[in-house]
């Protein structure tokens, strides 16, 4: 069974701090996507990682992919309140099917 | 900026009634997806179309759900009859089918369904 697991499921962090969200998946894939979802809203694409060792950065967020370890990370640098949201990783499989992780709910407080 | 359109945004219905959702993908996107997202969970694929053909409907409860994309552009997802457990957000997404592209999926605003 294909599984995509994220941890932590919930993250409460202080502004200015750094933290990493982990995404583990159970089978071979070389495509991984990160999405952001605000409460009651749809999913916004953040990063597309297409190969082993891929690293992408946008503002305070940086994502990386290790296909051999079947692991992706989303690193948050100097968190700000506007980053509060739920973050999903999704692994791409045959026919472009995406399997989503459980989501990490991030709350940034002053 | 091109976006995926969905309607209605919200739908409240009673159990055993029929409901339908509509999706218009980004122009030029051959692949269209319908997802269901239960509160507190990640989206789960219900059905995937490539043009007008179904590529994957393995998770679609076919006794009550149906989906079509007759002309390979917009799509309709129907539930008949609706059950209490169908309350969820229904998301439509589209992607450009290419041999070397990222096949990144772009999501619409979703339809929030409440079954009473």
PDB file of C-alpha atoms in Angstrom:
ATOM      1  CA  UNK A   1       0.000   0.000   0.000  1.00  0.00           C
ATOM      2  CA  UNK A   2       1.296   3.418  -0.947  1.00  0.00           C
ATOM      3  CA  UNK A   3       1.824   5.612   2.091  1.00  0.00           C
ATOM      4  CA  UNK A   4       2.922   9.196   2.469  1.00  0.00           C
ATOM      5  CA  UNK A   5       3.569  10.278   6.018  1.00  0.00           C
ATOM      6  CA  UNK A   6       4.328  13.718   7.329  1.00  0.00           C
ATOM      7  CA  UNK A   7       5.629  14.739  10.677  1.00  0.00           C
ATOM      8  CA  UNK A   8       4.904  16.515  12.753  1.00  0.00           C
ATOM      9  CA  UNK A   9       1.133  16.634  12.237  1.00  0.00           C
ATOM     10  CA  UNK A  10       0.918  19.834  14.215  1.00  0.00           C
ATOM     11  CA  UNK A  11       3.592  22.426  14.752  1.00  0.00           C
ATOM     12  CA  UNK A  12       3.356  25.470  16.952  1.00  0.00           C
ATOM     13  CA  UNK A  13       6.380  27.683  16.670  1.00  0.00           C
ATOM     14  CA  UNK A  14       7.465  31.114  17.718  1.00  0.00           C
ATOM     15  CA  UNK A  15       8.173  33.846  15.217  1.00  0.00           C
ATOM     16  CA  UNK A  16      11.814  33.980  14.248  1.00  0.00           C
ATOM     17  CA  UNK A  17      12.485  30.303  14.869  1.00  0.00           C
ATOM     18  CA  UNK A  18      13.518  27.624  12.395  1.00  0.00           C
ATOM     19  CA  UNK A  19      11.939  24.231  11.890  1.00  0.00           C
ATOM     20  CA  UNK A  20      11.685  21.359   9.420  1.00  0.00           C
ATOM     21  CA  UNK A  21       8.695  19.349   8.246  1.00  0.00           C
ATOM     22  CA  UNK A  22       9.410  15.824   7.045  1.00  0.00           C
ATOM     23  CA  UNK A  23       7.661  13.827   4.333  1.00  0.00           C
ATOM     24  CA  UNK A  24       8.380  10.106   4.018  1.00  0.00           C
ATOM     25  CA  UNK A  25       6.927   7.900   1.310  1.00  0.00           C
ATOM     26  CA  UNK A  26       6.828   4.152   0.926  1.00  0.00           C
ATOM     27  CA  UNK A  27       7.613   3.476  -2.733  1.00  0.00           C
ATOM     28  CA  UNK A  28       9.815   4.706  -5.547  1.00  0.00           C
ATOM     29  CA  UNK A  29       9.076   8.087  -7.043  1.00  0.00           C
ATOM     30  CA  UNK A  30      11.130  10.925  -8.455  1.00  0.00           C
ATOM     31  CA  UNK A  31       8.475  13.628  -8.262  1.00  0.00           C
ATOM     32  CA  UNK A  32       7.344  15.392  -5.155  1.00  0.00           C
ATOM     33  CA  UNK A  33       5.166  18.448  -4.661  1.00  0.00           C
ATOM     34  CA  UNK A  34       4.549  20.751  -1.717  1.00  0.00           C
ATOM     35  CA  UNK A  35       1.263  22.603  -1.313  1.00  0.00           C
ATOM     36  CA  UNK A  36      -0.048  25.147   1.149  1.00  0.00           C
ATOM     37  CA  UNK A  37      -3.675  25.296   2.278  1.00  0.00           C
ATOM     38  CA  UNK A  38      -5.248  28.096   4.307  1.00  0.00           C
ATOM     39  CA  UNK A  39      -8.374  27.253   6.361  1.00  0.00           C
ATOM     40  CA  UNK A  40     -11.389  26.752   4.122  1.00  0.00           C
ATOM     41  CA  UNK A  41      -9.364  27.451   1.009  1.00  0.00           C
ATOM     42  CA  UNK A  42      -7.938  25.436  -1.845  1.00  0.00           C
ATOM     43  CA  UNK A  43      -4.366  24.248  -2.347  1.00  0.00           C
ATOM     44  CA  UNK A  44      -1.623  26.560  -3.504  1.00  0.00           C
ATOM     45  CA  UNK A  45       1.407  25.050  -5.182  1.00  0.00           C
ATOM     46  CA  UNK A  46       4.691  25.870  -3.448  1.00  0.00           C
ATOM     47  CA  UNK A  47       7.398  23.622  -4.880  1.00  0.00           C
ATOM     48  CA  UNK A  48       7.866  20.989  -7.555  1.00  0.00           C
ATOM     49  CA  UNK A  49      10.846  18.661  -6.997  1.00  0.00           C
ATOM     50  CA  UNK A  50      11.656  16.455  -9.967  1.00  0.00           C
ATOM     51  CA  UNK A  51      14.927  14.720  -9.230  1.00  0.00           C
ATOM     52  CA  UNK A  52      17.122  13.332  -6.503  1.00  0.00           C
ATOM     53  CA  UNK A  53      18.951  16.103  -4.720  1.00  0.00           C
ATOM     54  CA  UNK A  54      16.598  18.816  -5.965  1.00  0.00           C
ATOM     55  CA  UNK A  55      16.477  21.869  -3.727  1.00  0.00           C
ATOM     56  CA  UNK A  56      14.193  24.850  -4.191  1.00  0.00           C
ATOM     57  CA  UNK A  57      13.781  28.001  -2.122  1.00  0.00           C
ATOM     58  CA  UNK A  58      11.149  30.690  -2.011  1.00  0.00           C
ATOM     59  CA  UNK A  59      11.356  33.315   0.677  1.00  0.00           C
ATOM     60  CA  UNK A  60      11.532  31.663   4.087  1.00  0.00           C
ATOM     61  CA  UNK A  61      10.732  28.182   2.744  1.00  0.00           C
ATOM     62  CA  UNK A  62      13.168  25.677   1.295  1.00  0.00           C
ATOM     63  CA  UNK A  63      12.278  22.212   0.027  1.00  0.00           C
ATOM     64  CA  UNK A  64      14.552  19.304  -0.795  1.00  0.00           C
ATOM     65  CA  UNK A  65      14.186  15.779  -2.130  1.00  0.00           C
ATOM     66  CA  UNK A  66      16.192  12.610  -1.440  1.00  0.00           C
ATOM     67  CA  UNK A  67      14.699   9.895  -3.629  1.00  0.00           C
ATOM     68  CA  UNK A  68      17.017   7.206  -2.284  1.00  0.00           C
ATOM     69  CA  UNK A  69      15.832   7.805   1.269  1.00  0.00           C
ATOM     70  CA  UNK A  70      12.269   8.466   0.014  1.00  0.00           C
ATOM     71  CA  UNK A  71      12.307  11.660   2.004  1.00  0.00           C
ATOM     72  CA  UNK A  72      11.488  15.291   1.363  1.00  0.00           C
ATOM     73  CA  UNK A  73      11.893  18.166   3.780  1.00  0.00           C
ATOM     74  CA  UNK A  74      10.328  21.593   4.001  1.00  0.00           C
ATOM     75  CA  UNK A  75      12.514  23.907   6.030  1.00  0.00           C
ATOM     76  CA  UNK A  76      11.153  27.090   7.554  1.00  0.00           C
ATOM     77  CA  UNK A  77      13.603  29.864   8.326  1.00  0.00           C
ATOM     78  CA  UNK A  78      12.770  32.680  10.747  1.00  0.00           C
ATOM     79  CA  UNK A  79       9.066  31.951  10.808  1.00  0.00           C
ATOM     80  CA  UNK A  80       6.504  34.740  10.524  1.00  0.00           C
ATOM     81  CA  UNK A  81       2.784  34.690  11.288  1.00  0.00           C
ATOM     82  CA  UNK A  82       1.852  34.744   7.589  1.00  0.00           C
ATOM     83  CA  UNK A  83       3.284  31.243   7.232  1.00  0.00           C
ATOM     84  CA  UNK A  84       0.528  29.832   9.454  1.00  0.00           C
ATOM     85  CA  UNK A  85      -1.320  27.258   7.296  1.00  0.00           C
ATOM     86  CA  UNK A  86      -1.479  23.533   6.606  1.00  0.00           C
ATOM     87  CA  UNK A  87       1.305  22.155   4.431  1.00  0.00           C
ATOM     88  CA  UNK A  88       0.900  19.023   2.347  1.00  0.00           C
ATOM     89  CA  UNK A  89       3.458  17.006   0.477  1.00  0.00           C
ATOM     90  CA  UNK A  90       2.273  14.890  -2.442  1.00  0.00           C
ATOM     91  CA  UNK A  91       4.165  12.141  -4.215  1.00  0.00           C
ATOM     92  CA  UNK A  92       3.746  11.610  -7.933  1.00  0.00           C
ATOM     93  CA  UNK A  93       3.232   8.113  -9.307  1.00  0.00           C
ATOM     94  CA  UNK A  94       2.277   6.456 -12.592  1.00  0.00           C
ATOM     95  CA  UNK A  95      -0.099   8.469 -14.789  1.00  0.00           C
ATOM     96  CA  UNK A  96       0.573  11.581 -12.732  1.00  0.00           C
ATOM     97  CA  UNK A  97      -1.478  10.308  -9.815  1.00  0.00           C
ATOM     98  CA  UNK A  98      -0.709  12.189  -6.611  1.00  0.00           C
ATOM     99  CA  UNK A  99      -0.798  10.637  -3.171  1.00  0.00           C
ATOM    100  CA  UNK A 100      -1.034  13.289  -0.509  1.00  0.00           C
ATOM    101  CA  UNK A 101       0.463  13.204   2.930  1.00  0.00           C
ATOM    102  CA  UNK A 102      -1.454  13.689   6.133  1.00  0.00           C
ATOM    103  CA  UNK A 103      -0.647  17.389   6.283  1.00  0.00           C
ATOM    104  CA  UNK A 104       1.213  19.474   8.845  1.00  0.00           C
ATOM    105  CA  UNK A 105      -0.726  22.234  10.507  1.00  0.00           C
ATOM    106  CA  UNK A 106       1.647  25.083  11.259  1.00  0.00           C
ATOM    107  CA  UNK A 107       0.836  27.820  13.722  1.00  0.00           C
ATOM    108  CA  UNK A 108       3.272  30.683  14.213  1.00  0.00           C
ATOM    109  CA  UNK A 109       2.815  32.837  17.266  1.00  0.00           C
ATOM    110  CA  UNK A 110       4.530  36.087  18.380  1.00  0.00           C
TER     111      UNK A 110
ATOM    112  CA  UNK B   1      -3.845  34.610 -14.728  1.00  0.00           C
ATOM    113  CA  UNK B   2      -5.443  31.313 -15.781  1.00  0.00           C
ATOM    114  CA  UNK B   3      -7.309  29.500 -13.031  1.00  0.00           C
ATOM    115  CA  UNK B   4      -9.384  26.402 -12.509  1.00  0.00           C
ATOM    116  CA  UNK B   5     -13.028  27.362 -12.051  1.00  0.00           C
ATOM    117  CA  UNK B   6     -15.507  25.436  -9.915  1.00  0.00           C
ATOM    118  CA  UNK B   7     -19.147  25.895  -9.024  1.00  0.00           C
ATOM    119  CA  UNK B   8     -20.960  26.052  -6.773  1.00  0.00           C
ATOM    120  CA  UNK B   9     -18.594  27.091  -4.010  1.00  0.00           C
ATOM    121  CA  UNK B  10     -20.926  25.815  -1.325  1.00  0.00           C
ATOM    122  CA  UNK B  11     -23.717  23.257  -1.413  1.00  0.00           C
ATOM    123  CA  UNK B  12     -26.027  22.129   1.354  1.00  0.00           C
ATOM    124  CA  UNK B  13     -28.284  19.177   0.630  1.00  0.00           C
ATOM    125  CA  UNK B  14     -30.277  16.550   2.428  1.00  0.00           C
ATOM    126  CA  UNK B  15     -29.292  12.923   2.343  1.00  0.00           C
ATOM    127  CA  UNK B  16     -30.715  10.911  -0.550  1.00  0.00           C
ATOM    128  CA  UNK B  17     -30.785  14.004  -2.774  1.00  0.00           C
ATOM    129  CA  UNK B  18     -28.716  14.373  -5.921  1.00  0.00           C
ATOM    130  CA  UNK B  19     -25.917  16.944  -6.223  1.00  0.00           C
ATOM    131  CA  UNK B  20     -23.671  17.988  -9.084  1.00  0.00           C
ATOM    132  CA  UNK B  21     -20.440  19.923  -9.218  1.00  0.00           C
ATOM    133  CA  UNK B  22     -18.875  21.603 -12.231  1.00  0.00           C
ATOM    134  CA  UNK B  23     -15.241  22.252 -13.093  1.00  0.00           C
ATOM    135  CA  UNK B  24     -13.594  24.187 -15.920  1.00  0.00           C
ATOM    136  CA  UNK B  25      -9.839  23.525 -16.099  1.00  0.00           C
ATOM    137  CA  UNK B  26      -7.118  25.873 -17.224  1.00  0.00           C
ATOM    138  CA  UNK B  27      -7.259  26.282 -20.991  1.00  0.00           C
ATOM    139  CA  UNK B  28      -5.001  23.780 -22.732  1.00  0.00           C
ATOM    140  CA  UNK B  29      -4.781  21.397 -19.787  1.00  0.00           C
ATOM    141  CA  UNK B  30      -5.636  17.931 -21.030  1.00  0.00           C
ATOM    142  CA  UNK B  31      -5.627  16.238 -17.643  1.00  0.00           C
ATOM    143  CA  UNK B  32      -8.375  16.876 -15.120  1.00  0.00           C
ATOM    144  CA  UNK B  33      -8.693  15.478 -11.606  1.00  0.00           C
ATOM    145  CA  UNK B  34     -11.454  15.339  -9.011  1.00  0.00           C
ATOM    146  CA  UNK B  35     -10.394  15.007  -5.376  1.00  0.00           C
ATOM    147  CA  UNK B  36     -12.332  14.664  -2.145  1.00  0.00           C
ATOM    148  CA  UNK B  37     -10.874  16.198   0.994  1.00  0.00           C
ATOM    149  CA  UNK B  38     -12.402  15.283   4.325  1.00  0.00           C
ATOM    150  CA  UNK B  39     -11.787  17.830   7.066  1.00  0.00           C
ATOM    151  CA  UNK B  40      -8.364  17.324   8.641  1.00  0.00           C
ATOM    152  CA  UNK B  41      -7.087  15.012   5.914  1.00  0.00           C
ATOM    153  CA  UNK B  42      -5.214  15.289   2.656  1.00  0.00           C
ATOM    154  CA  UNK B  43      -7.030  15.212  -0.685  1.00  0.00           C
ATOM    155  CA  UNK B  44      -7.860  11.792  -2.119  1.00  0.00           C
ATOM    156  CA  UNK B  45      -8.152  11.248  -5.857  1.00  0.00           C
ATOM    157  CA  UNK B  46     -11.619  10.213  -7.012  1.00  0.00           C
ATOM    158  CA  UNK B  47     -11.203  10.278 -10.786  1.00  0.00           C
ATOM    159  CA  UNK B  48      -8.651  11.371 -13.385  1.00  0.00           C
ATOM    160  CA  UNK B  49      -9.394  12.243 -17.014  1.00  0.00           C
ATOM    161  CA  UNK B  50      -7.021  12.494 -19.926  1.00  0.00           C
ATOM    162  CA  UNK B  51      -9.025  14.527 -22.454  1.00  0.00           C
ATOM    163  CA  UNK B  52     -12.433  12.818 -22.368  1.00  0.00           C
ATOM    164  CA  UNK B  53     -11.163   9.421 -21.244  1.00  0.00           C
ATOM    165  CA  UNK B  54     -11.063   8.130 -17.670  1.00  0.00           C
ATOM    166  CA  UNK B  55      -7.508   7.216 -16.669  1.00  0.00           C
ATOM    167  CA  UNK B  56      -8.144   6.275 -13.046  1.00  0.00           C
ATOM    168  CA  UNK B  57     -11.425   5.936 -11.164  1.00  0.00           C
ATOM    169  CA  UNK B  58     -10.350   3.208  -8.775  1.00  0.00           C
ATOM    170  CA  UNK B  59     -11.362   5.236  -5.691  1.00  0.00           C
ATOM    171  CA  UNK B  60     -14.657   6.504  -7.079  1.00  0.00           C
ATOM    172  CA  UNK B  61     -17.680   4.956  -5.290  1.00  0.00           C
ATOM    173  CA  UNK B  62     -19.373   4.022  -8.502  1.00  0.00           C
ATOM    174  CA  UNK B  63     -22.657   3.000  -6.918  1.00  0.00           C
ATOM    175  CA  UNK B  64     -23.408   6.649  -6.187  1.00  0.00           C
ATOM    176  CA  UNK B  65     -20.757   8.786  -7.863  1.00  0.00           C
ATOM    177  CA  UNK B  66     -20.355   9.504 -11.549  1.00  0.00           C
ATOM    178  CA  UNK B  67     -18.088  11.823 -13.499  1.00  0.00           C
ATOM    179  CA  UNK B  68     -17.966  12.896 -17.094  1.00  0.00           C
ATOM    180  CA  UNK B  69     -15.913  15.095 -19.368  1.00  0.00           C
ATOM    181  CA  UNK B  70     -17.782  14.737 -22.608  1.00  0.00           C
ATOM    182  CA  UNK B  71     -15.884  17.177 -24.823  1.00  0.00           C
ATOM    183  CA  UNK B  72     -12.582  16.899 -23.054  1.00  0.00           C
ATOM    184  CA  UNK B  73     -12.830  20.364 -21.536  1.00  0.00           C
ATOM    185  CA  UNK B  74     -15.122  20.978 -18.558  1.00  0.00           C
ATOM    186  CA  UNK B  75     -16.306  18.226 -16.249  1.00  0.00           C
ATOM    187  CA  UNK B  76     -19.190  17.334 -13.957  1.00  0.00           C
ATOM    188  CA  UNK B  77     -19.111  15.197 -10.824  1.00  0.00           C
ATOM    189  CA  UNK B  78     -22.430  13.855  -9.590  1.00  0.00           C
ATOM    190  CA  UNK B  79     -23.506  12.173  -6.386  1.00  0.00           C
ATOM    191  CA  UNK B  80     -26.821  10.346  -6.242  1.00  0.00           C
ATOM    192  CA  UNK B  81     -27.990   9.751  -3.611  1.00  0.00           C
ATOM    193  CA  UNK B  82     -25.914  11.822  -1.241  1.00  0.00           C
ATOM    194  CA  UNK B  83     -25.061  10.325   2.146  1.00  0.00           C
ATOM    195  CA  UNK B  84     -23.978  11.986   5.392  1.00  0.00           C
ATOM    196  CA  UNK B  85     -20.432  10.699   4.904  1.00  0.00           C
ATOM    197  CA  UNK B  86     -20.115  12.596   1.621  1.00  0.00           C
ATOM    198  CA  UNK B  87     -19.753  15.890   3.463  1.00  0.00           C
ATOM    199  CA  UNK B  88     -16.343  17.156   2.365  1.00  0.00           C
ATOM    200  CA  UNK B  89     -14.526  19.596   0.116  1.00  0.00           C
ATOM    201  CA  UNK B  90     -14.521  18.521  -3.528  1.00  0.00           C
ATOM    202  CA  UNK B  91     -11.517  19.847  -5.378  1.00  0.00           C
ATOM    203  CA  UNK B  92     -10.892  19.945  -9.088  1.00  0.00           C
ATOM    204  CA  UNK B  93      -7.378  20.219 -10.497  1.00  0.00           C
ATOM    205  CA  UNK B  94      -5.840  20.293 -13.949  1.00  0.00           C
ATOM    206  CA  UNK B  95      -2.398  19.800 -15.430  1.00  0.00           C
ATOM    207  CA  UNK B  96      -0.719  20.143 -18.791  1.00  0.00           C
ATOM    208  CA  UNK B  97       0.132  16.753 -20.177  1.00  0.00           C
ATOM    209  CA  UNK B  98       3.695  16.757 -21.380  1.00  0.00           C
ATOM    210  CA  UNK B  99       6.490  14.255 -21.710  1.00  0.00           C
ATOM    211  CA  UNK B 100       9.098  16.448 -20.100  1.00  0.00           C
ATOM    212  CA  UNK B 101       7.092  18.778 -17.936  1.00  0.00           C
ATOM    213  CA  UNK B 102       6.473  18.744 -14.234  1.00  0.00           C
ATOM    214  CA  UNK B 103       2.802  17.809 -14.665  1.00  0.00           C
ATOM    215  CA  UNK B 104       2.151  20.175 -11.808  1.00  0.00           C
ATOM    216  CA  UNK B 105      -1.482  20.153 -10.763  1.00  0.00           C
ATOM    217  CA  UNK B 106      -3.318  23.435 -10.265  1.00  0.00           C
ATOM    218  CA  UNK B 107      -6.323  23.394  -7.989  1.00  0.00           C
ATOM    219  CA  UNK B 108      -9.624  25.209  -8.162  1.00  0.00           C
ATOM    220  CA  UNK B 109     -11.308  26.896  -5.175  1.00  0.00           C
ATOM    221  CA  UNK B 110     -13.314  23.771  -4.332  1.00  0.00           C
ATOM    222  CA  UNK B 111     -16.945  23.028  -3.521  1.00  0.00           C
ATOM    223  CA  UNK B 112     -17.777  22.595   0.142  1.00  0.00           C
ATOM    224  CA  UNK B 113     -20.578  20.001   0.411  1.00  0.00           C
ATOM    225  CA  UNK B 114     -22.641  19.580   3.549  1.00  0.00           C
ATOM    226  CA  UNK B 115     -25.124  16.699   3.687  1.00  0.00           C
ATOM    227  CA  UNK B 116     -27.819  16.992   6.371  1.00  0.00           C
TER     228      UNK B 116
END
